[in-house]
């Protein structure tokens, strides 16, 4: 819940018309970091990308989108 709230706030602030590539890249980096952090729970790698995809289906992260159109 906390990560989603922060992501939505970031997307609301930076989600203007010509910034879509940057906020999409930010969302991708957050997703990679979440995988890395969840994989630190033990000495061995306990989470695969398939397992992470199942977790994401159950607890989806907010998707990047444009909130403000500066041209219209």
PDB file of N, CA, C and O in Angstrom:
ATOM      1  N   UNK A   1       0.831  -1.199   0.000  1.00  0.00           N
ATOM      2  CA  UNK A   1       0.000   0.000   0.000  1.00  0.00           C
ATOM      3  C   UNK A   1       0.867   1.252   0.000  1.00  0.00           C
ATOM      4  O   UNK A   1       0.561   2.219  -0.693  1.00  0.00           O
ATOM      5  N   UNK A   2       1.940   1.230   0.794  1.00  0.00           N
ATOM      6  CA  UNK A   2       2.796   2.408   0.894  1.00  0.00           C
ATOM      7  C   UNK A   2       3.525   2.689  -0.418  1.00  0.00           C
ATOM      8  O   UNK A   2       3.606   3.838  -0.856  1.00  0.00           O
ATOM      9  N   UNK A   3       4.028   1.643  -1.055  1.00  0.00           N
ATOM     10  CA  UNK A   3       4.733   1.829  -2.334  1.00  0.00           C
ATOM     11  C   UNK A   3       3.767   2.349  -3.382  1.00  0.00           C
ATOM     12  O   UNK A   3       4.110   3.256  -4.152  1.00  0.00           O
ATOM     13  N   UNK A   4       2.555   1.801  -3.427  1.00  0.00           N
ATOM     14  CA  UNK A   4       1.571   2.275  -4.403  1.00  0.00           C
ATOM     15  C   UNK A   4       1.202   3.732  -4.163  1.00  0.00           C
ATOM     16  O   UNK A   4       1.051   4.499  -5.116  1.00  0.00           O
ATOM     17  N   UNK A   5       1.056   4.129  -2.914  1.00  0.00           N
ATOM     18  CA  UNK A   5       0.730   5.522  -2.616  1.00  0.00           C
ATOM     19  C   UNK A   5       1.841   6.440  -3.100  1.00  0.00           C
ATOM     20  O   UNK A   5       1.572   7.503  -3.678  1.00  0.00           O
ATOM     21  N   UNK A   6       3.076   6.038  -2.896  1.00  0.00           N
ATOM     22  CA  UNK A   6       4.199   6.862  -3.345  1.00  0.00           C
ATOM     23  C   UNK A   6       4.304   6.888  -4.860  1.00  0.00           C
ATOM     24  O   UNK A   6       4.590   7.929  -5.454  1.00  0.00           O
ATOM     25  N   UNK A   7       4.045   5.748  -5.503  1.00  0.00           N
ATOM     26  CA  UNK A   7       4.065   5.710  -6.967  1.00  0.00           C
ATOM     27  C   UNK A   7       2.977   6.604  -7.557  1.00  0.00           C
ATOM     28  O   UNK A   7       3.235   7.362  -8.496  1.00  0.00           O
ATOM     29  N   UNK A   8       1.787   6.532  -7.010  1.00  0.00           N
ATOM     30  CA  UNK A   8       0.687   7.353  -7.527  1.00  0.00           C
ATOM     31  C   UNK A   8       0.997   8.830  -7.334  1.00  0.00           C
ATOM     32  O   UNK A   8       0.756   9.641  -8.231  1.00  0.00           O
ATOM     33  N   UNK A   9       1.548   9.190  -6.195  1.00  0.00           N
ATOM     34  CA  UNK A   9       1.935  10.582  -5.972  1.00  0.00           C
ATOM     35  C   UNK A   9       2.983  11.038  -6.958  1.00  0.00           C
ATOM     36  O   UNK A   9       2.919  12.156  -7.500  1.00  0.00           O
ATOM     37  N   UNK A  10       3.959  10.185  -7.240  1.00  0.00           N
ATOM     38  CA  UNK A  10       5.005  10.521  -8.215  1.00  0.00           C
ATOM     39  C   UNK A  10       4.395  10.686  -9.607  1.00  0.00           C
ATOM     40  O   UNK A  10       4.730  11.627 -10.329  1.00  0.00           O
ATOM     41  N   UNK A  11       3.501   9.768  -9.982  1.00  0.00           N
ATOM     42  CA  UNK A  11       2.866   9.846 -11.297  1.00  0.00           C
ATOM     43  C   UNK A  11       1.977  11.081 -11.422  1.00  0.00           C
ATOM     44  O   UNK A  11       1.912  11.694 -12.489  1.00  0.00           O
ATOM     45  N   UNK A  12       1.306  11.462 -10.356  1.00  0.00           N
ATOM     46  CA  UNK A  12       0.483  12.664 -10.402  1.00  0.00           C
ATOM     47  C   UNK A  12       1.351  13.910 -10.585  1.00  0.00           C
ATOM     48  O   UNK A  12       0.969  14.838 -11.293  1.00  0.00           O
ATOM     49  N   UNK A  13       2.504  13.938  -9.946  1.00  0.00           N
ATOM     50  CA  UNK A  13       3.355  15.122 -10.020  1.00  0.00           C
ATOM     51  C   UNK A  13       4.089  15.200 -11.361  1.00  0.00           C
ATOM     52  O   UNK A  13       4.158  16.267 -11.968  1.00  0.00           O
ATOM     53  N   UNK A  14       4.635  14.077 -11.821  1.00  0.00           N
ATOM     54  CA  UNK A  14       5.443  14.082 -13.034  1.00  0.00           C
ATOM     55  C   UNK A  14       4.695  13.603 -14.268  1.00  0.00           C
ATOM     56  O   UNK A  14       5.270  13.551 -15.357  1.00  0.00           O
ATOM     57  N   UNK A  15       3.417  13.235 -14.142  1.00  0.00           N
ATOM     58  CA  UNK A  15       2.658  12.686 -15.257  1.00  0.00           C
ATOM     59  C   UNK A  15       2.109  13.740 -16.181  1.00  0.00           C
ATOM     60  O   UNK A  15       0.899  13.888 -16.300  1.00  0.00           O
ATOM     61  N   UNK A  16       2.975  14.466 -16.860  1.00  0.00           N
ATOM     62  CA  UNK A  16       2.556  15.455 -17.855  1.00  0.00           C
ATOM     63  C   UNK A  16       2.816  14.892 -19.244  1.00  0.00           C
ATOM     64  O   UNK A  16       3.509  13.879 -19.407  1.00  0.00           O
ATOM     65  N   UNK A  17       2.320  15.547 -20.252  1.00  0.00           N
ATOM     66  CA  UNK A  17       2.251  15.020 -21.607  1.00  0.00           C
ATOM     67  C   UNK A  17       3.564  14.445 -22.139  1.00  0.00           C
ATOM     68  O   UNK A  17       3.611  13.307 -22.562  1.00  0.00           O
ATOM     69  N   UNK A  18       4.638  15.176 -22.147  1.00  0.00           N
ATOM     70  CA  UNK A  18       5.865  14.709 -22.799  1.00  0.00           C
ATOM     71  C   UNK A  18       6.804  13.952 -21.868  1.00  0.00           C
ATOM     72  O   UNK A  18       7.960  13.755 -22.192  1.00  0.00           O
ATOM     73  N   UNK A  19       6.319  13.512 -20.732  1.00  0.00           N
ATOM     74  CA  UNK A  19       7.172  12.851 -19.753  1.00  0.00           C
ATOM     75  C   UNK A  19       6.854  11.363 -19.610  1.00  0.00           C
ATOM     76  O   UNK A  19       7.261  10.734 -18.648  1.00  0.00           O
ATOM     77  N   UNK A  20       6.159  10.786 -20.577  1.00  0.00           N
ATOM     78  CA  UNK A  20       5.700   9.404 -20.434  1.00  0.00           C
ATOM     79  C   UNK A  20       6.846   8.401 -20.394  1.00  0.00           C
ATOM     80  O   UNK A  20       6.798   7.439 -19.626  1.00  0.00           O
ATOM     81  N   UNK A  21       7.887   8.606 -21.177  1.00  0.00           N
ATOM     82  CA  UNK A  21       9.011   7.664 -21.162  1.00  0.00           C
ATOM     83  C   UNK A  21       9.714   7.671 -19.815  1.00  0.00           C
ATOM     84  O   UNK A  21      10.111   6.617 -19.319  1.00  0.00           O
ATOM     85  N   UNK A  22       9.877   8.825 -19.223  1.00  0.00           N
ATOM     86  CA  UNK A  22      10.578   8.930 -17.940  1.00  0.00           C
ATOM     87  C   UNK A  22       9.776   8.279 -16.815  1.00  0.00           C
ATOM     88  O   UNK A  22      10.354   7.559 -15.989  1.00  0.00           O
ATOM     89  N   UNK A  23       8.465   8.485 -16.775  1.00  0.00           N
ATOM     90  CA  UNK A  23       7.706   7.878 -15.676  1.00  0.00           C
ATOM     91  C   UNK A  23       7.546   6.375 -15.891  1.00  0.00           C
ATOM     92  O   UNK A  23       7.481   5.622 -14.929  1.00  0.00           O
ATOM     93  N   UNK A  24       7.524   5.928 -17.147  1.00  0.00           N
ATOM     94  CA  UNK A  24       7.491   4.490 -17.416  1.00  0.00           C
ATOM     95  C   UNK A  24       8.805   3.843 -16.973  1.00  0.00           C
ATOM     96  O   UNK A  24       8.810   2.771 -16.355  1.00  0.00           O
ATOM     97  N   UNK A  25       9.925   4.499 -17.235  1.00  0.00           N
ATOM     98  CA  UNK A  25      11.229   3.992 -16.792  1.00  0.00           C
ATOM     99  C   UNK A  25      11.323   3.989 -15.274  1.00  0.00           C
ATOM    100  O   UNK A  25      11.887   3.058 -14.680  1.00  0.00           O
ATOM    101  N   UNK A  26      10.755   4.993 -14.626  1.00  0.00           N
ATOM    102  CA  UNK A  26      10.747   5.043 -13.168  1.00  0.00           C
ATOM    103  C   UNK A  26       9.966   3.858 -12.598  1.00  0.00           C
ATOM    104  O   UNK A  26      10.413   3.193 -11.664  1.00  0.00           O
ATOM    105  N   UNK A  27       8.806   3.567 -13.169  1.00  0.00           N
ATOM    106  CA  UNK A  27       8.007   2.426 -12.729  1.00  0.00           C
ATOM    107  C   UNK A  27       8.749   1.114 -12.918  1.00  0.00           C
ATOM    108  O   UNK A  27       8.693   0.221 -12.068  1.00  0.00           O
ATOM    109  N   UNK A  28       9.480   0.994 -14.015  1.00  0.00           N
ATOM    110  CA  UNK A  28      10.275  -0.210 -14.273  1.00  0.00           C
ATOM    111  C   UNK A  28      11.376  -0.356 -13.229  1.00  0.00           C
ATOM    112  O   UNK A  28      11.601  -1.454 -12.705  1.00  0.00           O
ATOM    113  N   UNK A  29      12.056   0.745 -12.897  1.00  0.00           N
ATOM    114  CA  UNK A  29      13.128   0.685 -11.895  1.00  0.00           C
ATOM    115  C   UNK A  29      12.577   0.331 -10.515  1.00  0.00           C
ATOM    116  O   UNK A  29      13.208  -0.419  -9.766  1.00  0.00           O
ATOM    117  N   UNK A  30      11.397   0.833 -10.177  1.00  0.00           N
ATOM    118  CA  UNK A  30      10.779   0.497  -8.897  1.00  0.00           C
ATOM    119  C   UNK A  30      10.431  -0.986  -8.857  1.00  0.00           C
ATOM    120  O   UNK A  30      10.655  -1.666  -7.849  1.00  0.00           O
ATOM    121  N   UNK A  31       9.916  -1.502  -9.967  1.00  0.00           N
ATOM    122  CA  UNK A  31       9.584  -2.930 -10.032  1.00  0.00           C
ATOM    123  C   UNK A  31      10.828  -3.790  -9.835  1.00  0.00           C
ATOM    124  O   UNK A  31      10.815  -4.768  -9.094  1.00  0.00           O
ATOM    125  N   UNK A  32      11.936  -3.425 -10.484  1.00  0.00           N
ATOM    126  CA  UNK A  32      13.195  -4.171 -10.325  1.00  0.00           C
ATOM    127  C   UNK A  32      13.702  -4.091  -8.885  1.00  0.00           C
ATOM    128  O   UNK A  32      14.188  -5.072  -8.339  1.00  0.00           O
ATOM    129  N   UNK A  33      13.592  -2.912  -8.276  1.00  0.00           N
ATOM    130  CA  UNK A  33      14.053  -2.743  -6.900  1.00  0.00           C
ATOM    131  C   UNK A  33      13.197  -3.553  -5.938  1.00  0.00           C
ATOM    132  O   UNK A  33      13.711  -4.132  -4.984  1.00  0.00           O
ATOM    133  N   UNK A  34      11.887  -3.616  -6.169  1.00  0.00           N
ATOM    134  CA  UNK A  34      11.018  -4.423  -5.324  1.00  0.00           C
ATOM    135  C   UNK A  34      11.414  -5.900  -5.392  1.00  0.00           C
ATOM    136  O   UNK A  34      11.456  -6.589  -4.381  1.00  0.00           O
ATOM    137  N   UNK A  35      11.729  -6.384  -6.599  1.00  0.00           N
ATOM    138  CA  UNK A  35      12.187  -7.765  -6.751  1.00  0.00           C
ATOM    139  C   UNK A  35      13.479  -7.983  -5.969  1.00  0.00           C
ATOM    140  O   UNK A  35      13.626  -8.973  -5.261  1.00  0.00           O
ATOM    141  N   UNK A  36      14.400  -7.042  -6.073  1.00  0.00           N
ATOM    142  CA  UNK A  36      15.682  -7.144  -5.369  1.00  0.00           C
ATOM    143  C   UNK A  36      15.487  -7.159  -3.850  1.00  0.00           C
ATOM    144  O   UNK A  36      16.085  -7.961  -3.145  1.00  0.00           O
ATOM    145  N   UNK A  37      14.646  -6.279  -3.347  1.00  0.00           N
ATOM    146  CA  UNK A  37      14.417  -6.194  -1.898  1.00  0.00           C
ATOM    147  C   UNK A  37      13.728  -7.453  -1.384  1.00  0.00           C
ATOM    148  O   UNK A  37      14.102  -7.989  -0.332  1.00  0.00           O
ATOM    149  N   UNK A  38      12.748  -7.949  -2.119  1.00  0.00           N
ATOM    150  CA  UNK A  38      12.054  -9.162  -1.682  1.00  0.00           C
ATOM    151  C   UNK A  38      12.953 -10.392  -1.764  1.00  0.00           C
ATOM    152  O   UNK A  38      12.710 -11.377  -1.080  1.00  0.00           O
ATOM    153  N   UNK A  39      13.981 -10.335  -2.580  1.00  0.00           N
ATOM    154  CA  UNK A  39      14.906 -11.448  -2.704  1.00  0.00           C
ATOM    155  C   UNK A  39      15.962 -11.448  -1.603  1.00  0.00           C
ATOM    156  O   UNK A  39      16.741 -12.379  -1.503  1.00  0.00           O
ATOM    157  N   UNK A  40      16.036 -10.435  -0.786  1.00  0.00           N
ATOM    158  CA  UNK A  40      17.025 -10.351   0.280  1.00  0.00           C
ATOM    159  C   UNK A  40      16.568 -11.033   1.566  1.00  0.00           C
ATOM    160  O   UNK A  40      17.222 -10.922   2.579  1.00  0.00           O
ATOM    161  N   UNK A  41      15.438 -11.678   1.545  1.00  0.00           N
ATOM    162  CA  UNK A  41      14.871 -12.227   2.768  1.00  0.00           C
ATOM    163  C   UNK A  41      15.669 -13.386   3.345  1.00  0.00           C
ATOM    164  O   UNK A  41      15.490 -13.743   4.483  1.00  0.00           O
ATOM    165  N   UNK A  42      16.539 -14.006   2.573  1.00  0.00           N
ATOM    166  CA  UNK A  42      17.344 -15.108   3.083  1.00  0.00           C
ATOM    167  C   UNK A  42      18.708 -15.094   2.399  1.00  0.00           C
ATOM    168  O   UNK A  42      18.960 -14.283   1.519  1.00  0.00           O
ATOM    169  N   UNK A  43      19.580 -16.018   2.781  1.00  0.00           N
ATOM    170  CA  UNK A  43      20.921 -16.095   2.197  1.00  0.00           C
ATOM    171  C   UNK A  43      20.887 -16.530   0.738  1.00  0.00           C
ATOM    172  O   UNK A  43      21.712 -16.116  -0.050  1.00  0.00           O
ATOM    173  N   UNK A  44      19.923 -17.383   0.396  1.00  0.00           N
ATOM    174  CA  UNK A  44      19.825 -17.842  -0.985  1.00  0.00           C
ATOM    175  C   UNK A  44      18.709 -17.089  -1.698  1.00  0.00           C
ATOM    176  O   UNK A  44      17.857 -16.469  -1.072  1.00  0.00           O
ATOM    177  N   UNK A  45      18.742 -17.130  -3.000  1.00  0.00           N
ATOM    178  CA  UNK A  45      17.698 -16.474  -3.793  1.00  0.00           C
ATOM    179  C   UNK A  45      16.396 -17.243  -3.626  1.00  0.00           C
ATOM    180  O   UNK A  45      16.294 -18.398  -4.001  1.00  0.00           O
ATOM    181  N   UNK A  46      15.417 -16.615  -3.026  1.00  0.00           N
ATOM    182  CA  UNK A  46      14.173 -17.318  -2.711  1.00  0.00           C
ATOM    183  C   UNK A  46      13.030 -16.953  -3.646  1.00  0.00           C
ATOM    184  O   UNK A  46      11.972 -17.565  -3.581  1.00  0.00           O
ATOM    185  N   UNK A  47      13.238 -15.986  -4.514  1.00  0.00           N
ATOM    186  CA  UNK A  47      12.149 -15.516  -5.364  1.00  0.00           C
ATOM    187  C   UNK A  47      12.631 -15.477  -6.810  1.00  0.00           C
ATOM    188  O   UNK A  47      13.690 -14.930  -7.109  1.00  0.00           O
ATOM    189  N   UNK A  48      11.841 -16.070  -7.700  1.00  0.00           N
ATOM    190  CA  UNK A  48      12.136 -16.016  -9.123  1.00  0.00           C
ATOM    191  C   UNK A  48      11.244 -14.951  -9.759  1.00  0.00           C
ATOM    192  O   UNK A  48      10.314 -14.445  -9.130  1.00  0.00           O
ATOM    193  N   UNK A  49      11.503 -14.651 -11.023  1.00  0.00           N
ATOM    194  CA  UNK A  49      10.663 -13.674 -11.714  1.00  0.00           C
ATOM    195  C   UNK A  49       9.239 -14.206 -11.885  1.00  0.00           C
ATOM    196  O   UNK A  49       8.281 -13.446 -11.881  1.00  0.00           O
ATOM    197  N   UNK A  50       9.108 -15.524 -12.024  1.00  0.00           N
ATOM    198  CA  UNK A  50       7.758 -16.103 -12.128  1.00  0.00           C
ATOM    199  C   UNK A  50       7.008 -15.931 -10.811  1.00  0.00           C
ATOM    200  O   UNK A  50       5.822 -15.590 -10.797  1.00  0.00           O
ATOM    201  N   UNK A  51       7.707 -16.161  -9.707  1.00  0.00           N
ATOM    202  CA  UNK A  51       7.087 -15.956  -8.399  1.00  0.00           C
ATOM    203  C   UNK A  51       6.748 -14.502  -8.152  1.00  0.00           C
ATOM    204  O   UNK A  51       5.706 -14.181  -7.572  1.00  0.00           O
ATOM    205  N   UNK A  52       7.617 -13.616  -8.622  1.00  0.00           N
ATOM    206  CA  UNK A  52       7.350 -12.189  -8.482  1.00  0.00           C
ATOM    207  C   UNK A  52       6.139 -11.781  -9.318  1.00  0.00           C
ATOM    208  O   UNK A  52       5.332 -10.954  -8.892  1.00  0.00           O
ATOM    209  N   UNK A  53       5.995 -12.374 -10.499  1.00  0.00           N
ATOM    210  CA  UNK A  53       4.829 -12.076 -11.348  1.00  0.00           C
ATOM    211  C   UNK A  53       3.536 -12.509 -10.653  1.00  0.00           C
ATOM    212  O   UNK A  53       2.521 -11.808 -10.730  1.00  0.00           O
ATOM    213  N   UNK A  54       3.564 -13.649  -9.960  1.00  0.00           N
ATOM    214  CA  UNK A  54       2.383 -14.087  -9.202  1.00  0.00           C
ATOM    215  C   UNK A  54       2.073 -13.111  -8.068  1.00  0.00           C
ATOM    216  O   UNK A  54       0.909 -12.801  -7.810  1.00  0.00           O
ATOM    217  N   UNK A  55       3.122 -12.639  -7.395  1.00  0.00           N
ATOM    218  CA  UNK A  55       2.923 -11.642  -6.339  1.00  0.00           C
ATOM    219  C   UNK A  55       2.329 -10.358  -6.897  1.00  0.00           C
ATOM    220  O   UNK A  55       1.469  -9.738  -6.270  1.00  0.00           O
ATOM    221  N   UNK A  56       2.804  -9.970  -8.073  1.00  0.00           N
ATOM    222  CA  UNK A  56       2.284  -8.746  -8.694  1.00  0.00           C
ATOM    223  C   UNK A  56       0.833  -8.884  -9.114  1.00  0.00           C
ATOM    224  O   UNK A  56       0.101  -7.904  -9.120  1.00  0.00           O
ATOM    225  N   UNK A  57       0.424 -10.085  -9.486  1.00  0.00           N
ATOM    226  CA  UNK A  57      -0.986 -10.286  -9.809  1.00  0.00           C
ATOM    227  C   UNK A  57      -1.846 -10.121  -8.562  1.00  0.00           C
ATOM    228  O   UNK A  57      -2.933  -9.570  -8.613  1.00  0.00           O
ATOM    229  N   UNK A  58      -1.339 -10.615  -7.445  1.00  0.00           N
ATOM    230  CA  UNK A  58      -2.093 -10.534  -6.185  1.00  0.00           C
ATOM    231  C   UNK A  58      -2.066  -9.126  -5.607  1.00  0.00           C
ATOM    232  O   UNK A  58      -3.062  -8.631  -5.088  1.00  0.00           O
ATOM    233  N   UNK A  59      -0.899  -8.478  -5.674  1.00  0.00           N
ATOM    234  CA  UNK A  59      -0.710  -7.115  -5.145  1.00  0.00           C
ATOM    235  C   UNK A  59      -0.148  -6.240  -6.262  1.00  0.00           C
ATOM    236  O   UNK A  59       1.058  -5.979  -6.311  1.00  0.00           O
ATOM    237  N   UNK A  60      -0.985  -5.767  -7.183  1.00  0.00           N
ATOM    238  CA  UNK A  60      -0.472  -5.028  -8.347  1.00  0.00           C
ATOM    239  C   UNK A  60       0.093  -3.660  -7.966  1.00  0.00           C
ATOM    240  O   UNK A  60      -0.421  -2.980  -7.075  1.00  0.00           O
ATOM    241  N   UNK A  61       1.185  -3.298  -8.649  1.00  0.00           N
ATOM    242  CA  UNK A  61       1.752  -1.959  -8.499  1.00  0.00           C
ATOM    243  C   UNK A  61       1.015  -1.009  -9.428  1.00  0.00           C
ATOM    244  O   UNK A  61       0.523  -1.408 -10.486  1.00  0.00           O
ATOM    245  N   UNK A  62       0.937   0.242  -9.044  1.00  0.00           N
ATOM    246  CA  UNK A  62       0.272   1.252  -9.872  1.00  0.00           C
ATOM    247  C   UNK A  62       1.028   1.407 -11.189  1.00  0.00           C
ATOM    248  O   UNK A  62       2.253   1.371 -11.224  1.00  0.00           O
ATOM    249  N   UNK A  63       0.304   1.563 -12.264  1.00  0.00           N
ATOM    250  CA  UNK A  63       0.900   1.721 -13.593  1.00  0.00           C
ATOM    251  C   UNK A  63       1.086   3.201 -13.908  1.00  0.00           C
ATOM    252  O   UNK A  63       0.279   4.048 -13.515  1.00  0.00           O
ATOM    253  N   UNK A  64       2.134   3.483 -14.647  1.00  0.00           N
ATOM    254  CA  UNK A  64       2.418   4.858 -15.044  1.00  0.00           C
ATOM    255  C   UNK A  64       1.394   5.311 -16.079  1.00  0.00           C
ATOM    256  O   UNK A  64       1.042   4.563 -16.988  1.00  0.00           O
ATOM    257  N   UNK A  65       0.911   6.529 -15.913  1.00  0.00           N
ATOM    258  CA  UNK A  65       0.019   7.113 -16.909  1.00  0.00           C
ATOM    259  C   UNK A  65       0.124   8.625 -16.854  1.00  0.00           C
ATOM    260  O   UNK A  65       0.614   9.198 -15.892  1.00  0.00           O
ATOM    261  N   UNK A  66      -0.348   9.256 -17.910  1.00  0.00           N
ATOM    262  CA  UNK A  66      -0.330  10.709 -18.009  1.00  0.00           C
ATOM    263  C   UNK A  66      -1.601  11.247 -17.344  1.00  0.00           C
ATOM    264  O   UNK A  66      -2.707  10.840 -17.673  1.00  0.00           O
ATOM    265  N   UNK A  67      -1.416  12.157 -16.411  1.00  0.00           N
ATOM    266  CA  UNK A  67      -2.537  12.753 -15.700  1.00  0.00           C
ATOM    267  C   UNK A  67      -2.862  14.154 -16.194  1.00  0.00           C
ATOM    268  O   UNK A  67      -3.983  14.612 -16.064  1.00  0.00           O
ATOM    269  N   UNK A  68      -1.879  14.840 -16.764  1.00  0.00           N
ATOM    270  CA  UNK A  68      -2.089  16.225 -17.185  1.00  0.00           C
ATOM    271  C   UNK A  68      -1.681  16.364 -18.649  1.00  0.00           C
ATOM    272  O   UNK A  68      -0.553  16.075 -19.029  1.00  0.00           O
ATOM    273  N   UNK A  69      -2.614  16.821 -19.473  1.00  0.00           N
ATOM    274  CA  UNK A  69      -2.337  17.083 -20.872  1.00  0.00           C
ATOM    275  C   UNK A  69      -2.076  18.579 -21.023  1.00  0.00           C
ATOM    276  O   UNK A  69      -2.993  19.398 -20.857  1.00  0.00           O
ATOM    277  N   UNK A  70      -0.844  18.953 -21.344  1.00  0.00           N
ATOM    278  CA  UNK A  70      -0.513  20.378 -21.419  1.00  0.00           C
ATOM    279  C   UNK A  70      -0.930  21.009 -22.746  1.00  0.00           C
ATOM    280  O   UNK A  70      -0.847  22.216 -22.906  1.00  0.00           O
ATOM    281  N   UNK A  71      -1.386  20.192 -23.702  1.00  0.00           N
ATOM    282  CA  UNK A  71      -1.748  20.719 -25.001  1.00  0.00           C
ATOM    283  C   UNK A  71      -3.265  20.914 -25.167  1.00  0.00           C
ATOM    284  O   UNK A  71      -3.701  21.404 -26.173  1.00  0.00           O
ATOM    285  N   UNK A  72      -4.035  20.478 -24.192  1.00  0.00           N
ATOM    286  CA  UNK A  72      -5.475  20.574 -24.437  1.00  0.00           C
ATOM    287  C   UNK A  72      -6.286  20.965 -23.274  1.00  0.00           C
ATOM    288  O   UNK A  72      -6.169  21.332 -22.254  1.00  0.00           O
TER     289      UNK A  72
END
